[in-house]
PDB file of C-alpha atoms and ligand atoms in Angstrom:
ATOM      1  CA  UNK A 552     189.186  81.729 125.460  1.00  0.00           C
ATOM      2  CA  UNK A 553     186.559  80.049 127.271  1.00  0.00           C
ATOM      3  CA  UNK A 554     185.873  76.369 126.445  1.00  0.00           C
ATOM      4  CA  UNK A 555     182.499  75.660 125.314  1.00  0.00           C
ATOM      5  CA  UNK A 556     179.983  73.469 126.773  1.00  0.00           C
ATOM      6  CA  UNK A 557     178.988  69.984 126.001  1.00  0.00           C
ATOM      7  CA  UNK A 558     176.810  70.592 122.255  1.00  0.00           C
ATOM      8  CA  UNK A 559     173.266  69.654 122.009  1.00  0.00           C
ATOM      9  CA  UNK A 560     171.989  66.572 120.750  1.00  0.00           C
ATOM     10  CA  UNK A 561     169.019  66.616 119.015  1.00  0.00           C
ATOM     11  CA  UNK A 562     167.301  63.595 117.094  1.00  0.00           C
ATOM     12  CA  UNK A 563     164.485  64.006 115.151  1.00  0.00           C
ATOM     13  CA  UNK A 564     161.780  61.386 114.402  1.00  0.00           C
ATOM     14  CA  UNK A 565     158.598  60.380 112.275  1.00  0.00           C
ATOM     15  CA  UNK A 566     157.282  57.732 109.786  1.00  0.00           C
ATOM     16  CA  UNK A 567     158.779  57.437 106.161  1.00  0.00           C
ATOM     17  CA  UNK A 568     158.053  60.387 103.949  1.00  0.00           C
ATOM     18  CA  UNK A 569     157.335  62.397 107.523  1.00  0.00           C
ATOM     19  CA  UNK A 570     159.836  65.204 105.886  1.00  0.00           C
ATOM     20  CA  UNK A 571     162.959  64.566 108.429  1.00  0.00           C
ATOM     21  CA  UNK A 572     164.862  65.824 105.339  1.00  0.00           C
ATOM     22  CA  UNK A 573     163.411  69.209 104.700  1.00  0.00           C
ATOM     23  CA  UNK A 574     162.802  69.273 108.553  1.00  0.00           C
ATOM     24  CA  UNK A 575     167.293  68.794 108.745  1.00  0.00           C
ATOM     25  CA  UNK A 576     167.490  71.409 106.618  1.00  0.00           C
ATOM     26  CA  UNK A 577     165.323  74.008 109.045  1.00  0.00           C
ATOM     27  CA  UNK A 578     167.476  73.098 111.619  1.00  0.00           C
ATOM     28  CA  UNK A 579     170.701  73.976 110.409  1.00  0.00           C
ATOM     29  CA  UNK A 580     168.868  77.477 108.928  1.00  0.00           C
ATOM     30  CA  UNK A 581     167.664  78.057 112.326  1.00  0.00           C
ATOM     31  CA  UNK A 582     171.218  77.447 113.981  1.00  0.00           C
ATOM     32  CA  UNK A 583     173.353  79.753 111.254  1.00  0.00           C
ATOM     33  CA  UNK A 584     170.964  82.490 111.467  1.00  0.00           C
ATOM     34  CA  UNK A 585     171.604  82.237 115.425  1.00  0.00           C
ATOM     35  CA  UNK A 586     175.285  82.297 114.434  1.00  0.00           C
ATOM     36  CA  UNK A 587     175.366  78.969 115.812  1.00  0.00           C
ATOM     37  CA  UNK A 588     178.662  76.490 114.108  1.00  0.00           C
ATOM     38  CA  UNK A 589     177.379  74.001 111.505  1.00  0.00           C
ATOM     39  CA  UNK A 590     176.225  71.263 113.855  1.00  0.00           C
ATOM     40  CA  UNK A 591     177.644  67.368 113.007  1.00  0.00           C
ATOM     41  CA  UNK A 592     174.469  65.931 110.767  1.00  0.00           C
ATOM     42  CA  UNK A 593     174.231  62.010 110.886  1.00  0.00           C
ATOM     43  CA  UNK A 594     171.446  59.254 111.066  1.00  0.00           C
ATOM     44  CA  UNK A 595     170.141  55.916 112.055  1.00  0.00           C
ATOM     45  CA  UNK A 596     171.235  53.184 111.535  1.00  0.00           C
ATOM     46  CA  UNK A 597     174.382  54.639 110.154  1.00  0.00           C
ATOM     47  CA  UNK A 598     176.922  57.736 110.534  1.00  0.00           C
ATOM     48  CA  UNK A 599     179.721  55.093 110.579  1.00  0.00           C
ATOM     49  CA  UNK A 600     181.339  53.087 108.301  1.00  0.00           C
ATOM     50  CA  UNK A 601     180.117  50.040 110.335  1.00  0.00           C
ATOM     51  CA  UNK A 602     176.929  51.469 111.240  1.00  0.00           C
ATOM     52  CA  UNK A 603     175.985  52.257 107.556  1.00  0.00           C
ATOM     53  CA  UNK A 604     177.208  48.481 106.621  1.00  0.00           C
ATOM     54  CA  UNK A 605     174.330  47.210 109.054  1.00  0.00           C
ATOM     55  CA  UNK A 606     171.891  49.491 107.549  1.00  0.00           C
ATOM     56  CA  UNK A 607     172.456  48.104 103.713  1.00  0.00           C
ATOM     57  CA  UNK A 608     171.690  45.211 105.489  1.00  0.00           C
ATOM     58  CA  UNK A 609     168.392  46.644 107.731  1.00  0.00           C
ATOM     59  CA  UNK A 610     166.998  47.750 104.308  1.00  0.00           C
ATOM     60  CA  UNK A 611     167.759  45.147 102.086  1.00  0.00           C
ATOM     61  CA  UNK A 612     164.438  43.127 101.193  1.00  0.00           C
ATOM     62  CA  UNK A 613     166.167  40.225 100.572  1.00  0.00           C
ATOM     63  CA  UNK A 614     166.304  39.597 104.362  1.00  0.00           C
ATOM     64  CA  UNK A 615     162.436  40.341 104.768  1.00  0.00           C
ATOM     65  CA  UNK A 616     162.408  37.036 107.371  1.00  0.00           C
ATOM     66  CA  UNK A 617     164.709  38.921 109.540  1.00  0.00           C
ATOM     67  CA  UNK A 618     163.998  38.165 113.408  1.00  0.00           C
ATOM     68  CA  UNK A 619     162.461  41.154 115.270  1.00  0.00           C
ATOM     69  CA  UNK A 620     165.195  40.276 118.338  1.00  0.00           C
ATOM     70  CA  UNK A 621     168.122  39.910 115.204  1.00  0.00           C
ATOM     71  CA  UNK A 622     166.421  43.367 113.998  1.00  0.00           C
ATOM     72  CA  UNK A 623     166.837  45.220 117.339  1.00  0.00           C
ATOM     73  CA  UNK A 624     170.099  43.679 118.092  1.00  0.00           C
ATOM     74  CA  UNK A 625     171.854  44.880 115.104  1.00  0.00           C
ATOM     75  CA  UNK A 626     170.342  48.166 114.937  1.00  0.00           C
ATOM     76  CA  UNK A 627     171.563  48.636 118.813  1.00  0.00           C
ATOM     77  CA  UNK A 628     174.990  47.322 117.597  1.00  0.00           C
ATOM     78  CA  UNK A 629     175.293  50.031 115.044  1.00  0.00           C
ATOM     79  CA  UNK A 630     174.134  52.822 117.440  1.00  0.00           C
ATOM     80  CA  UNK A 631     176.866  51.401 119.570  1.00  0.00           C
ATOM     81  CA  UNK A 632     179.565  51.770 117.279  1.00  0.00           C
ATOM     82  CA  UNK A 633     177.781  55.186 116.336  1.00  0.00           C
ATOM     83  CA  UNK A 634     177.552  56.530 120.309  1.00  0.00           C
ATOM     84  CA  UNK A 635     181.461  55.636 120.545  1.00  0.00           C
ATOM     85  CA  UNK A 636     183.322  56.977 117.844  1.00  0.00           C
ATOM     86  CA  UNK A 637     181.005  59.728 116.720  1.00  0.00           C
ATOM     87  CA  UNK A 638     178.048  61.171 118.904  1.00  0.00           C
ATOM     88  CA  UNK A 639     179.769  61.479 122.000  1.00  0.00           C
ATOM     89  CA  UNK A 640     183.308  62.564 120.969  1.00  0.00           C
ATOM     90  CA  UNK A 641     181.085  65.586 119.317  1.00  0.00           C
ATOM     91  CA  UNK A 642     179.111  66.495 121.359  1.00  0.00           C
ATOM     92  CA  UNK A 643     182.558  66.416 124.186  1.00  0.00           C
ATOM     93  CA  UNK A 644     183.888  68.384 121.805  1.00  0.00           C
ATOM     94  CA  UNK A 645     181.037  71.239 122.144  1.00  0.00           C
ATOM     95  CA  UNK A 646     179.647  70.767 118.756  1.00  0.00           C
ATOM     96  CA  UNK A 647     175.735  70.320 118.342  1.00  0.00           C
ATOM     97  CA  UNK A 648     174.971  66.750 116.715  1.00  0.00           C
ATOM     98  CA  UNK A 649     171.727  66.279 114.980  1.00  0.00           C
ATOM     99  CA  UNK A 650     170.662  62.879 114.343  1.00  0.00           C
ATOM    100  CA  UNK A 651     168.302  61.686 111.653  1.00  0.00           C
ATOM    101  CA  UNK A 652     166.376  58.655 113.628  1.00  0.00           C
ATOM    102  CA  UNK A 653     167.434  57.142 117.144  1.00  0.00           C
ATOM    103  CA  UNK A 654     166.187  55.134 120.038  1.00  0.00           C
ATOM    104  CA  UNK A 655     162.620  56.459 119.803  1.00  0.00           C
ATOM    105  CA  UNK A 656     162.619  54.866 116.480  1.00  0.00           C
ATOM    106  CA  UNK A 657     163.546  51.399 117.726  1.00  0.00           C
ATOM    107  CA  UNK A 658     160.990  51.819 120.312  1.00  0.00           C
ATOM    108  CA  UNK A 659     158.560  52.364 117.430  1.00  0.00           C
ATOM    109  CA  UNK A 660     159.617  50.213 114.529  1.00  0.00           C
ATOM    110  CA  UNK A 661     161.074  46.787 116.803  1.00  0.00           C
ATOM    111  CA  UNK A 662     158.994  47.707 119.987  1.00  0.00           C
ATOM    112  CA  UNK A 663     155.877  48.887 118.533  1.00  0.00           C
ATOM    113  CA  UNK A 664     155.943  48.007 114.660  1.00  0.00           C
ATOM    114  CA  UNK A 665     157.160  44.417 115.269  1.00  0.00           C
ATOM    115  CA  UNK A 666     155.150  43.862 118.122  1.00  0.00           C
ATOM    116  CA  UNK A 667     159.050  43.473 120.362  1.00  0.00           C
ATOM    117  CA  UNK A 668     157.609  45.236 123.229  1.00  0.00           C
ATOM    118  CA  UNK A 669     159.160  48.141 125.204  1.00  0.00           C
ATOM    119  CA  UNK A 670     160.571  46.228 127.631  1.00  0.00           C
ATOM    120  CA  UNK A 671     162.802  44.455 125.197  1.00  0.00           C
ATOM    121  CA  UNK A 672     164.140  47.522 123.433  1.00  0.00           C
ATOM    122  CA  UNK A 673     165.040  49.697 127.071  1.00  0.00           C
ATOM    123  CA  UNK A 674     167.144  46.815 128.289  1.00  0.00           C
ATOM    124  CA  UNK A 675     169.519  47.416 125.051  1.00  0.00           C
ATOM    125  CA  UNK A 676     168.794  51.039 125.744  1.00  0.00           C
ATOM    126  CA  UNK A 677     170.288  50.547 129.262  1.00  0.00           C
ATOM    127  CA  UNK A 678     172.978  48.175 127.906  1.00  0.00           C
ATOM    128  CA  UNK A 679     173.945  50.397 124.925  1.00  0.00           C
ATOM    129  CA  UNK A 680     173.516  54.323 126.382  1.00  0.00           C
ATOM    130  CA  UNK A 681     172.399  54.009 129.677  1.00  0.00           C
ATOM    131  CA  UNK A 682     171.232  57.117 130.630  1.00  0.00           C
ATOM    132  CA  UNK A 683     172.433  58.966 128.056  1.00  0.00           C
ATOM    133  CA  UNK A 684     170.097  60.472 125.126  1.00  0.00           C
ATOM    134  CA  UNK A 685     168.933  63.390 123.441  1.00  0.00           C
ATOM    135  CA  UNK A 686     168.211  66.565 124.580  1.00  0.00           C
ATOM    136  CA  UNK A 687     165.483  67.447 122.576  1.00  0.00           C
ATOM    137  CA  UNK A 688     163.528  65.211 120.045  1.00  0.00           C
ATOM    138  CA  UNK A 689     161.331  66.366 117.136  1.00  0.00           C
ATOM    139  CA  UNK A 690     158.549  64.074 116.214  1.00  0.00           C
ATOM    140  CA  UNK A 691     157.240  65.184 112.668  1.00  0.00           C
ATOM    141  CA  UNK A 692     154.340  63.287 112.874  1.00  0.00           C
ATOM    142  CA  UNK A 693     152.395  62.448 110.086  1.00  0.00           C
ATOM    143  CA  UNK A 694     149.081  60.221 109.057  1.00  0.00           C
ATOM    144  CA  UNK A 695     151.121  57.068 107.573  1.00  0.00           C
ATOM    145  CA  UNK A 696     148.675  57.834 104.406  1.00  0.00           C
ATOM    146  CA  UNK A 697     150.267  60.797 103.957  1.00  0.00           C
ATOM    147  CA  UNK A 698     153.431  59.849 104.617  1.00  0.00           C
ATOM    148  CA  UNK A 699     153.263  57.198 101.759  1.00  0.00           C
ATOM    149  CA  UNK A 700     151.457  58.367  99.144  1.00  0.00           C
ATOM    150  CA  UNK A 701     154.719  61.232  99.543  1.00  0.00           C
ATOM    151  CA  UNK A 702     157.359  58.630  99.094  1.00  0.00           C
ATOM    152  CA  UNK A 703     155.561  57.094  96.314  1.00  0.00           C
ATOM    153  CA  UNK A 704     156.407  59.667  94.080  1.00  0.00           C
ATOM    154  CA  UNK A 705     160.208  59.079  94.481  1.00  0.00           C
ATOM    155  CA  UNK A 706     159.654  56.092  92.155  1.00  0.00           C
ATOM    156  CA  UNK A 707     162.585  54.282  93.772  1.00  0.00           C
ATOM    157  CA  UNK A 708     162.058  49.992  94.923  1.00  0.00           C
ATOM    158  CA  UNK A 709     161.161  49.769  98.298  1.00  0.00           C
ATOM    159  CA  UNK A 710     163.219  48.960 100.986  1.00  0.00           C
ATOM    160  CA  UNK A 711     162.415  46.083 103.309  1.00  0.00           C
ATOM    161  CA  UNK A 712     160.831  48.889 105.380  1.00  0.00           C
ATOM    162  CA  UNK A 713     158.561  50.360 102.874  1.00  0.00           C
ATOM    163  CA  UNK A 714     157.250  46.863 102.233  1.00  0.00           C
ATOM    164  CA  UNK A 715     155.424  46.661 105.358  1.00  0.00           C
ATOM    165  CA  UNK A 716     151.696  46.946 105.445  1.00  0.00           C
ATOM    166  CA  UNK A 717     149.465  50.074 107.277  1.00  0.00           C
ATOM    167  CA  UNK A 718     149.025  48.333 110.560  1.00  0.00           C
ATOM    168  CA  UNK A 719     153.010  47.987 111.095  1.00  0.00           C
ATOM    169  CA  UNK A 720     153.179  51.931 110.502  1.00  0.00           C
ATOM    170  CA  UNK A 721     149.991  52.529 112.673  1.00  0.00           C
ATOM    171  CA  UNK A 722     151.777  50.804 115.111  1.00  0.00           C
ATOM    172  CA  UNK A 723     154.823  53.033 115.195  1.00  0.00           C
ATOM    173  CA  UNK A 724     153.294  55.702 114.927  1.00  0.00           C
ATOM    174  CA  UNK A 725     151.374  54.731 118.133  1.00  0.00           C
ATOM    175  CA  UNK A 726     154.450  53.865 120.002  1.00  0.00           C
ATOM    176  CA  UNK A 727     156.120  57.322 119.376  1.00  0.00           C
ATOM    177  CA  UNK A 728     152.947  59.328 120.495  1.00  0.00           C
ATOM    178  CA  UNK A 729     153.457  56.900 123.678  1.00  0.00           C
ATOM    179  CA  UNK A 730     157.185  58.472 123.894  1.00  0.00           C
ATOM    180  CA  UNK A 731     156.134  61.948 123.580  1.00  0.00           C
ATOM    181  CA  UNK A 732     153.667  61.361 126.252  1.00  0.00           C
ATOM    182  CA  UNK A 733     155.792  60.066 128.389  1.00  0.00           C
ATOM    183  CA  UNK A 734     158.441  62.425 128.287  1.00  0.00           C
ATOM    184  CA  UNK A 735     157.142  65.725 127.023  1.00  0.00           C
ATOM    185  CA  UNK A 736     159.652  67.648 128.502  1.00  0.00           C
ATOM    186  CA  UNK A 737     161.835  66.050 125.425  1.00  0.00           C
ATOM    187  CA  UNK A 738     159.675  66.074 122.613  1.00  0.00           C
ATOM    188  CA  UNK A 739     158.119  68.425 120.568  1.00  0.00           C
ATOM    189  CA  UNK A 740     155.201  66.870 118.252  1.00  0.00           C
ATOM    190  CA  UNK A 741     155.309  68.748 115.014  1.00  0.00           C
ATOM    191  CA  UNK A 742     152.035  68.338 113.065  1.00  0.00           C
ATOM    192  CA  UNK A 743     153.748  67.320 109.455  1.00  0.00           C
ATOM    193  CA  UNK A 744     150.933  66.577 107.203  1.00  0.00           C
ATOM    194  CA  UNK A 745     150.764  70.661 106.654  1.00  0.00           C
ATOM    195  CA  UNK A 746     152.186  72.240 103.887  1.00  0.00           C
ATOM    196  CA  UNK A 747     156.180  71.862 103.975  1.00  0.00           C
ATOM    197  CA  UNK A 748     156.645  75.865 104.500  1.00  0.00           C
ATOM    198  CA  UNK A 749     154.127  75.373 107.955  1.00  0.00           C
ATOM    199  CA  UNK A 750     156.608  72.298 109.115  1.00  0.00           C
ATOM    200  CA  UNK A 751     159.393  73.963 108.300  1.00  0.00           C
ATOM    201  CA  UNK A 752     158.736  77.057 110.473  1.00  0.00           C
ATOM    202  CA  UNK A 753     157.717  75.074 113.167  1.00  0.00           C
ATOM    203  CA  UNK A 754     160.826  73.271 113.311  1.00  0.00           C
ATOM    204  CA  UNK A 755     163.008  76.675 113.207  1.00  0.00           C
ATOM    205  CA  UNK A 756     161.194  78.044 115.977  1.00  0.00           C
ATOM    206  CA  UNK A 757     161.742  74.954 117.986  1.00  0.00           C
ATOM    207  CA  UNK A 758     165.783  75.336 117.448  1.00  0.00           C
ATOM    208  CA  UNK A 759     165.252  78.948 118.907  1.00  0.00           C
ATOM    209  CA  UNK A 760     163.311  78.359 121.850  1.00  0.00           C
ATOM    210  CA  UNK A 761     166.281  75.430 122.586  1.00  0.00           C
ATOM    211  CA  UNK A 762     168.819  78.381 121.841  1.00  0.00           C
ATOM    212  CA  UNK A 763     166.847  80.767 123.982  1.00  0.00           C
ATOM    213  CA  UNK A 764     167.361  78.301 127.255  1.00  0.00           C
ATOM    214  CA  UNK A 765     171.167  78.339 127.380  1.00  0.00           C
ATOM    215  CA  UNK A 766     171.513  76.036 123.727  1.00  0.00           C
ATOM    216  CA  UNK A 767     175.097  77.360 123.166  1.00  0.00           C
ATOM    217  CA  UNK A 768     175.757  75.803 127.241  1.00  0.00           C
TER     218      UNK A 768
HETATM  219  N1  Z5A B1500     164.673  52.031 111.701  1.00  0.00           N
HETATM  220  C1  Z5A B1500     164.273  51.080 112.614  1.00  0.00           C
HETATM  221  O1  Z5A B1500     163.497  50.192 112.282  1.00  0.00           O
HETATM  222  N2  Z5A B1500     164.752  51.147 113.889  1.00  0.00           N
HETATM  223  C2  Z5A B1500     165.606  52.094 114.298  1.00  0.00           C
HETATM  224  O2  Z5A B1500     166.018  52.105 115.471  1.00  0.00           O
HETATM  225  C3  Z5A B1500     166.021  53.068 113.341  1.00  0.00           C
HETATM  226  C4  Z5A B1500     165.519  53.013 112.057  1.00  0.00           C
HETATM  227  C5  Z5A B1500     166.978  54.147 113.754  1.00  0.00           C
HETATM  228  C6  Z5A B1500     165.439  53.824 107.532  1.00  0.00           C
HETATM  229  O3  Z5A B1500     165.231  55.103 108.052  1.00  0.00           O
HETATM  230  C7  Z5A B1500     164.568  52.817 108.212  1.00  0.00           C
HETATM  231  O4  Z5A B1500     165.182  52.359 109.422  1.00  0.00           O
HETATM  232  C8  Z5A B1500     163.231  53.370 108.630  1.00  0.00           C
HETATM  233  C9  Z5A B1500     162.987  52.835 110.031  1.00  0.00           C
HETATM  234  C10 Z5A B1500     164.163  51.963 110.310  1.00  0.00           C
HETATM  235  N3  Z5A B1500     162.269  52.896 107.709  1.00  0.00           N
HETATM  236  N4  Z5A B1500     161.107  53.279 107.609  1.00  0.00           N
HETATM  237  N5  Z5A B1500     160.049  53.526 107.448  1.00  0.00           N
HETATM  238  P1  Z5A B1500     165.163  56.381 107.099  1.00  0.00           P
HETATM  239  O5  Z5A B1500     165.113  57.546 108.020  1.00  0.00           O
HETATM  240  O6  Z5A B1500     166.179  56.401 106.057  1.00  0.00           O
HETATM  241  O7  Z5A B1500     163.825  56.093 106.296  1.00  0.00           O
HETATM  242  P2  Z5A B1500     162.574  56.846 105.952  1.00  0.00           P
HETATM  243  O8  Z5A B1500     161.730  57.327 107.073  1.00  0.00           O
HETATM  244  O9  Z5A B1500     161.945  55.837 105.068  1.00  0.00           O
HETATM  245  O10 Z5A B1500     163.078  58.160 105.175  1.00  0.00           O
HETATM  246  P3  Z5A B1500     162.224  58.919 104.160  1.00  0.00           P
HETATM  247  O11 Z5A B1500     161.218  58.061 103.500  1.00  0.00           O
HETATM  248  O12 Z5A B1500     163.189  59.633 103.273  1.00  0.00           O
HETATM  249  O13 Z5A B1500     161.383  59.935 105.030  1.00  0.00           O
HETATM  250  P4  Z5A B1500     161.649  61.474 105.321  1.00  0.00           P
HETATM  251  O14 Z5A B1500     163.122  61.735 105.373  1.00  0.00           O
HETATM  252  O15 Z5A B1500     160.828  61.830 106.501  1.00  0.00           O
HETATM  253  O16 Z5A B1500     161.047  62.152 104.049  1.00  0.00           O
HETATM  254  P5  Z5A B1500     161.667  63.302 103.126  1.00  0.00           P
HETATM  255  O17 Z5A B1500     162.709  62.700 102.217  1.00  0.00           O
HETATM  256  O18 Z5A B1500     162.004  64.495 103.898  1.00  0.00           O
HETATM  257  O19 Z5A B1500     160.371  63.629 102.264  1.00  0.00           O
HETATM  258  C11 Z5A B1500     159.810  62.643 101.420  1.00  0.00           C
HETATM  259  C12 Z5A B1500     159.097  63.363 100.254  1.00  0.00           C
HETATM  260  O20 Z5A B1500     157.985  64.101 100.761  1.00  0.00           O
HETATM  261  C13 Z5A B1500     159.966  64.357  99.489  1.00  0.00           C
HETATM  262  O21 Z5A B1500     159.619  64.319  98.143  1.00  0.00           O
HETATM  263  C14 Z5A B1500     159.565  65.703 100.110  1.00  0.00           C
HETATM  264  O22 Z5A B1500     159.734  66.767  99.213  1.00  0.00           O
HETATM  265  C15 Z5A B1500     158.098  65.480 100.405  1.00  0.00           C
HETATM  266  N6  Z5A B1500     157.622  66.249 101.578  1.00  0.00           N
HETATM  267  C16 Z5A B1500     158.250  66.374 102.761  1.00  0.00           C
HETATM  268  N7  Z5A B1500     157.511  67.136 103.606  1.00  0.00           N
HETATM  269  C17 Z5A B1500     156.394  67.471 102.917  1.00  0.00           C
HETATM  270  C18 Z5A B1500     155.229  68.254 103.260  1.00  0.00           C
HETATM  271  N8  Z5A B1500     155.082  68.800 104.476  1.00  0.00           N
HETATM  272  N9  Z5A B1500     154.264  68.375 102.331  1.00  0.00           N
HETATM  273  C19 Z5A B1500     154.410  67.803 101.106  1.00  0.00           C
HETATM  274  N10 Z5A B1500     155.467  67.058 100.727  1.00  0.00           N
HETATM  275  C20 Z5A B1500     156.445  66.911 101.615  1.00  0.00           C
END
């Protein structure tokens, strides 16, 4: 039997409450009804024991003075651990991965959010994955409004995230339409402040225009 290609990578991006959840969920539909094999689902900062150690820590409020440089560094250190022992072996492997958050969203949360600059955040880039990223990036973008009166209904604290004010999330949010800009070829922007069922169907037909140029490699 024939080995199978290198899997996909797909990452898919957008403020809190942007519906990355729902959107996961449209992916996988897309790729079973395709007759695609369950892809490897895992997210940022996370997906390994280590990584998801450093994101208790990201999260936690309690280190709201954090450093934007301390910020970026650990969240490159767990995507390193992340790359090593679970991205790439997949993907070697054949098997799609599709990742909850990556690079774009340091380049919008450190770079763009806390003011780090882009410069800053594609020197760990080079450091950390080189030239190595995804092959296609969803950006459910959403109105940070929208995006947080959503999350407010979940009635859970806020992270050290959440606590941030409108013009850190305006700032992200201007930083990843500056990454889909610059590398449309990559990105698809999916308008997310329609209804869920809209987003949804968006996303599904993005997973079969990928499948309909070569996605099984
Ligand atoms: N972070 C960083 O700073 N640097 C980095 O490099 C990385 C991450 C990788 C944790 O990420 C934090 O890490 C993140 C940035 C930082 N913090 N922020 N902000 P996360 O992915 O866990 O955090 P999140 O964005 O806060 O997740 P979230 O709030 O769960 O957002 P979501 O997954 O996009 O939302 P959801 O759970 O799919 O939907 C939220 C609610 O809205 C839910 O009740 C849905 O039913 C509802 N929803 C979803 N879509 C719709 C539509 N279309 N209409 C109506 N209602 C909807």
């Amino acid at each position: 039997m024939a080995r199978r290609g290198r899997g996909r990578f797909i990452t898919v991006e957008g403020l809190e409450g942007a519906g990355k959840t729902s959107c996961l969920e449209a992916i996988a539909a897309a790729l079973r009804m395709a007759g695609e094999p369950e892809p490897l689902f895992t997210r940022e900062p996370g997906g390994t024991p280590f990584g998801e150690a450093l994101r208790s820590v990201l999260l936690d409020p309690q280190y709201q003075g954090m450093t934007a440089e301390a910020e970026a560094l650990t969240v490159f250190a767990a995507r390193a651990d992340h790359l090593t022992r679970v991205i790439r072996p997949t993907l070697e492997a054949g098997r799609w991965v599709v990742c909850d958050r990556f690079t774009d969203a340091t380049y919008a949360y450190q770079g763009g959010g806390r003011g780090l600059g882009d410069r800053r955040v594609a020197e760990l880039e080079a450091w950390v994955h080189g030239g190595f990223g995804p092959d296609r990036t969803l950006l459910l973008d959403v109105e940070p409004d929208v995006g947080r009166a959503r999350i407010a209904t979940r009635g859970a604290h806020a992270d050290r995230f959440e606590q941030e004010q409108d013009a850190f999330f305006r700032a992200a949010r201007a930083a990843y339409h500056r990454r889909a800009a610059a590398e449309p070829g990559r990105f698809r922007i999916v308008d997310a402040n329609r209804p869920a069922a809209e987003v949804a169907a968006q996303v599904r037909h993005e997973i079969e225009a990928l499948l309909g140029h070569g996605g099984t490699a």
